[in-house]
Amino acid sequence: VTIRKDLDVLEGRKCLKRIYGAALPIKEVAELSPIQEEYLGMHIGYDSKKEEIGRLAASLVTDTGWLFIGQGTTCYYVARELAKFGKVNVLTNNLLAAQALAQNTEANVILTGGNLVHSHLYVAGEMFMRNLDNLHISQAFMGVGGADMQAGYTVNYSTELIVYRTIREIADEMVIVLDSSKFGKKTFLSLGRLTLSDTVVSDKGVPQQYVDYYEKNK
């Protein structure tokens, strides 16, 4: 904890930049960023809230069954934490998550296949759906674009909607991971009411009315 606080101070002074598993001088980060962007197709900045969400979500894994990691950067942070586990079985459509899990040589990782969504580095579509026939998932970790009392959970694209509906059919438990800025926000397509998730993982900034709602409807 002390080291983490010291790193926060140094990062605030722009002396260094925290990346996964390390902290680098700003000059080295500037040299590394173009390589990362070319390799991954996008640059992911460090987010302490999402890191904590990822840590909490990963702590929910209690058995050796198969997990699904969905698209989005919050799910990427879940994958980073799972990469610290020993043996873990993960199915994912998230290329960033697969890259993070590649650091764990004991991880059994399967990519779903499907049509690449270039802007967000995940796959979906008809092939994605066909490849999941006859599969079973213990826990699915999914991100969303917004969470609203009236609109429920929402996403931006129809490809995301297809992923959610397909995974919901084969997963025992649906875990929604989202940072507190997503509450009270509506995006384009509704997945359903806030009660559709079995578990919700967020940070300490969740508005009290949503905390009360989840407590009442758990």
Coordinates of C-alpha atoms in Angstrom, one line a residue:
V1 CA 0.0 0.0 0.0
T2 CA 2.8 2.4 0.9
I3 CA 4.6 1.7 -2.4
R4 CA 1.4 2.3 -4.3
K5 CA 0.9 5.7 -2.6
D6 CA 4.5 6.7 -3.4
L7 CA 4.0 5.7 -7.1
D8 CA 0.7 7.8 -7.2
V9 CA 2.7 10.8 -5.9
L10 CA 5.5 10.3 -8.4
E11 CA 3.0 9.8 -11.3
G12 CA 1.2 13.0 -10.2
R13 CA 4.5 14.9 -10.5
K14 CA 4.9 13.4 -14.0
C15 CA 8.1 11.7 -13.0
L16 CA 7.0 8.2 -14.1
K17 CA 4.1 6.3 -15.6
R18 CA 2.6 3.2 -14.1
I19 CA 2.0 0.4 -16.5
Y20 CA 1.0 -3.2 -15.9
G21 CA 3.6 -4.8 -13.6
A22 CA 6.0 -1.8 -13.6
A23 CA 6.6 1.9 -13.4
L24 CA 8.7 3.6 -16.1
P25 CA 10.3 7.0 -16.4
I26 CA 8.2 9.3 -18.6
K27 CA 10.9 9.4 -21.3
E28 CA 10.8 5.6 -21.7
V29 CA 7.0 5.6 -21.7
A30 CA 7.0 8.1 -24.6
E31 CA 9.3 5.7 -26.5
L32 CA 7.1 2.7 -25.7
S33 CA 3.7 4.2 -26.4
P34 CA 4.0 4.1 -30.3
I35 CA 5.1 0.5 -30.1
Q36 CA 2.1 -0.4 -27.8
E37 CA -0.3 1.4 -30.1
E38 CA 1.0 -0.3 -33.2
Y39 CA 0.9 -3.8 -31.5
L40 CA -2.4 -3.5 -29.8
G41 CA -4.2 -1.1 -32.1
M42 CA -5.0 1.3 -29.2
H43 CA -3.4 2.8 -26.2
I44 CA -4.8 2.0 -22.7
G45 CA -4.0 4.6 -20.0
Y46 CA -3.7 3.5 -16.4
D47 CA -7.0 3.7 -14.5
S48 CA -6.8 3.1 -10.7
K49 CA -10.6 2.7 -10.4
K50 CA -10.7 0.0 -13.1
E51 CA -7.7 -1.7 -11.6
E52 CA -9.5 -2.0 -8.2
I53 CA -12.7 -3.2 -10.0
G54 CA -10.6 -5.8 -11.8
R55 CA -9.0 -6.9 -8.5
L56 CA -12.4 -7.2 -6.8
A57 CA -14.0 -9.0 -9.8
A58 CA -11.2 -11.5 -10.0
S59 CA -11.5 -12.3 -6.3
L60 CA -15.0 -13.7 -7.0
V61 CA -13.5 -16.6 -9.0
T62 CA -13.8 -19.5 -6.6
D63 CA -13.7 -22.7 -8.8
T64 CA -11.9 -24.1 -11.7
G65 CA -14.8 -23.8 -14.2
W66 CA -14.6 -21.8 -17.4
L67 CA -14.8 -18.0 -17.3
F68 CA -15.9 -15.6 -20.0
I69 CA -14.2 -12.1 -20.3
G70 CA -16.2 -9.7 -22.4
Q71 CA -15.1 -6.6 -24.4
G72 CA -14.0 -3.3 -23.0
T73 CA -11.2 -1.9 -20.9
T74 CA -12.8 -2.7 -17.5
C75 CA -12.9 -6.3 -18.6
Y76 CA -9.2 -6.0 -19.7
Y77 CA -8.4 -5.0 -16.1
V78 CA -10.2 -8.2 -14.9
A79 CA -8.0 -10.2 -17.2
R80 CA -4.9 -8.5 -15.9
E81 CA -5.8 -9.7 -12.4
L82 CA -6.6 -13.2 -13.6
A83 CA -3.2 -13.3 -15.3
K84 CA -1.7 -13.4 -11.7
F85 CA -3.6 -16.6 -11.0
G86 CA -2.1 -20.1 -11.5
K87 CA -4.3 -22.3 -13.6
V88 CA -7.4 -20.5 -15.0
N89 CA -9.7 -21.4 -17.8
V90 CA -10.9 -18.4 -19.9
L91 CA -13.0 -17.9 -23.0
T92 CA -12.8 -14.4 -24.4
N93 CA -13.7 -12.3 -27.4
N94 CA -11.5 -9.4 -26.1
L95 CA -8.2 -9.3 -27.8
L96 CA -6.7 -7.0 -25.1
A97 CA -7.8 -9.5 -22.4
A98 CA -6.2 -12.3 -24.3
Q99 CA -2.9 -10.3 -24.6
A100 CA -3.0 -9.7 -20.8
L101 CA -3.6 -13.4 -20.1
A102 CA -0.8 -14.4 -22.4
Q103 CA 1.6 -13.5 -19.5
N104 CA 0.3 -16.4 -17.5
T105 CA 1.7 -19.5 -19.1
E106 CA -0.6 -21.7 -17.0
A107 CA -3.7 -20.0 -18.2
N108 CA -5.9 -22.0 -20.6
V109 CA -7.2 -19.3 -23.0
I110 CA -9.6 -19.8 -25.9
L111 CA -10.5 -16.9 -28.3
T112 CA -14.1 -17.2 -29.5
G113 CA -13.5 -16.2 -33.1
G114 CA -15.8 -13.9 -35.0
N115 CA -15.8 -10.6 -36.9
L116 CA -13.3 -8.1 -35.6
V117 CA -14.6 -4.7 -34.3
H118 CA -11.5 -2.7 -35.1
S119 CA -12.2 0.3 -32.9
H120 CA -12.5 -1.7 -29.7
L121 CA -10.5 -4.9 -30.5
Y122 CA -13.1 -7.5 -29.8
V123 CA -14.9 -10.0 -32.0
A124 CA -18.6 -10.7 -32.4
G125 CA -21.1 -11.5 -35.1
E126 CA -22.6 -14.7 -36.5
M127 CA -19.4 -16.8 -36.3
F128 CA -19.1 -15.7 -32.6
M129 CA -22.6 -17.1 -31.9
R130 CA -22.0 -20.4 -33.8
N131 CA -18.7 -21.0 -32.0
L132 CA -20.4 -20.9 -28.6
D133 CA -22.9 -23.7 -29.3
N134 CA -22.8 -26.4 -26.6
L135 CA -20.5 -24.5 -24.4
H136 CA -21.0 -23.8 -20.6
I137 CA -19.6 -20.9 -18.6
S138 CA -19.4 -20.7 -14.8
Q139 CA -18.9 -16.9 -14.6
A140 CA -19.1 -14.2 -17.2
F141 CA -17.5 -10.8 -16.6
M142 CA -19.1 -8.1 -18.8
G143 CA -18.8 -4.4 -19.1
V144 CA -21.5 -1.9 -20.1
G145 CA -21.8 1.6 -21.6
G146 CA -24.3 2.8 -19.0
A147 CA -26.5 1.9 -16.1
D148 CA -29.7 3.8 -15.5
M149 CA -32.8 3.3 -13.3
Q150 CA -35.2 3.5 -16.3
A151 CA -33.1 2.3 -19.2
G152 CA -31.3 -0.4 -17.3
Y153 CA -27.9 -1.5 -18.6
T154 CA -27.1 -0.1 -22.0
V155 CA -24.4 -0.6 -24.7
N156 CA -23.4 1.4 -27.8
Y157 CA -23.5 -1.2 -30.5
S158 CA -25.7 -4.0 -31.8
T159 CA -22.6 -6.3 -31.8
E160 CA -22.3 -5.9 -28.1
L161 CA -26.0 -6.7 -27.7
I162 CA -25.5 -10.0 -29.5
V163 CA -22.6 -10.9 -27.3
Y164 CA -24.6 -10.3 -24.1
R165 CA -27.6 -12.3 -25.2
T166 CA -25.5 -15.2 -26.4
I167 CA -23.4 -15.3 -23.2
R168 CA -26.4 -14.9 -20.9
E169 CA -27.8 -18.2 -22.3
I170 CA -24.7 -20.3 -21.4
A171 CA -23.4 -18.6 -18.2
D172 CA -24.4 -19.6 -14.7
E173 CA -23.5 -16.2 -13.3
M174 CA -23.4 -12.8 -15.0
V175 CA -21.0 -10.3 -13.3
I176 CA -21.3 -6.7 -14.5
V177 CA -18.2 -4.6 -14.1
L178 CA -18.4 -0.9 -14.5
D179 CA -16.9 2.3 -12.9
S180 CA -19.1 4.7 -11.1
S181 CA -19.1 7.2 -14.0
K182 CA -21.4 4.9 -15.9
F183 CA -24.3 5.2 -13.4
G184 CA -27.1 7.5 -14.5
K185 CA -25.8 7.3 -18.1
K186 CA -27.7 5.9 -21.0
T187 CA -26.3 4.7 -24.3
F188 CA -27.9 3.5 -27.4
L189 CA -29.2 -0.1 -26.8
S190 CA -30.8 -1.6 -23.7
L191 CA -29.7 -5.0 -22.4
G192 CA -32.5 -5.1 -19.8
R193 CA -33.2 -4.0 -16.3
L194 CA -30.5 -3.6 -13.6
T195 CA -31.7 -6.8 -12.1
L196 CA -30.4 -8.9 -15.0
S197 CA -26.9 -9.1 -13.4
D198 CA -26.2 -11.6 -10.7
T199 CA -23.4 -9.5 -9.3
V200 CA -22.2 -5.9 -9.8
V201 CA -18.6 -4.8 -9.2
S202 CA -17.8 -1.0 -9.2
D203 CA -15.8 1.5 -7.2
K204 CA -16.7 3.6 -4.2
G205 CA -18.2 6.4 -6.2
V206 CA -21.5 4.7 -7.0
P207 CA -24.5 7.1 -6.3
Q208 CA -26.4 6.1 -3.1
Q209 CA -29.7 5.6 -5.0
Y210 CA -28.1 2.8 -7.0
V211 CA -26.6 1.2 -3.9
D212 CA -30.0 1.2 -2.3
Y213 CA -31.6 -0.3 -5.4
Y214 CA -29.1 -3.2 -5.5
E215 CA -29.5 -3.8 -1.8
K216 CA -33.3 -3.9 -2.2
N217 CA -33.2 -6.2 -5.3
K218 CA -30.4 -8.5 -4.5

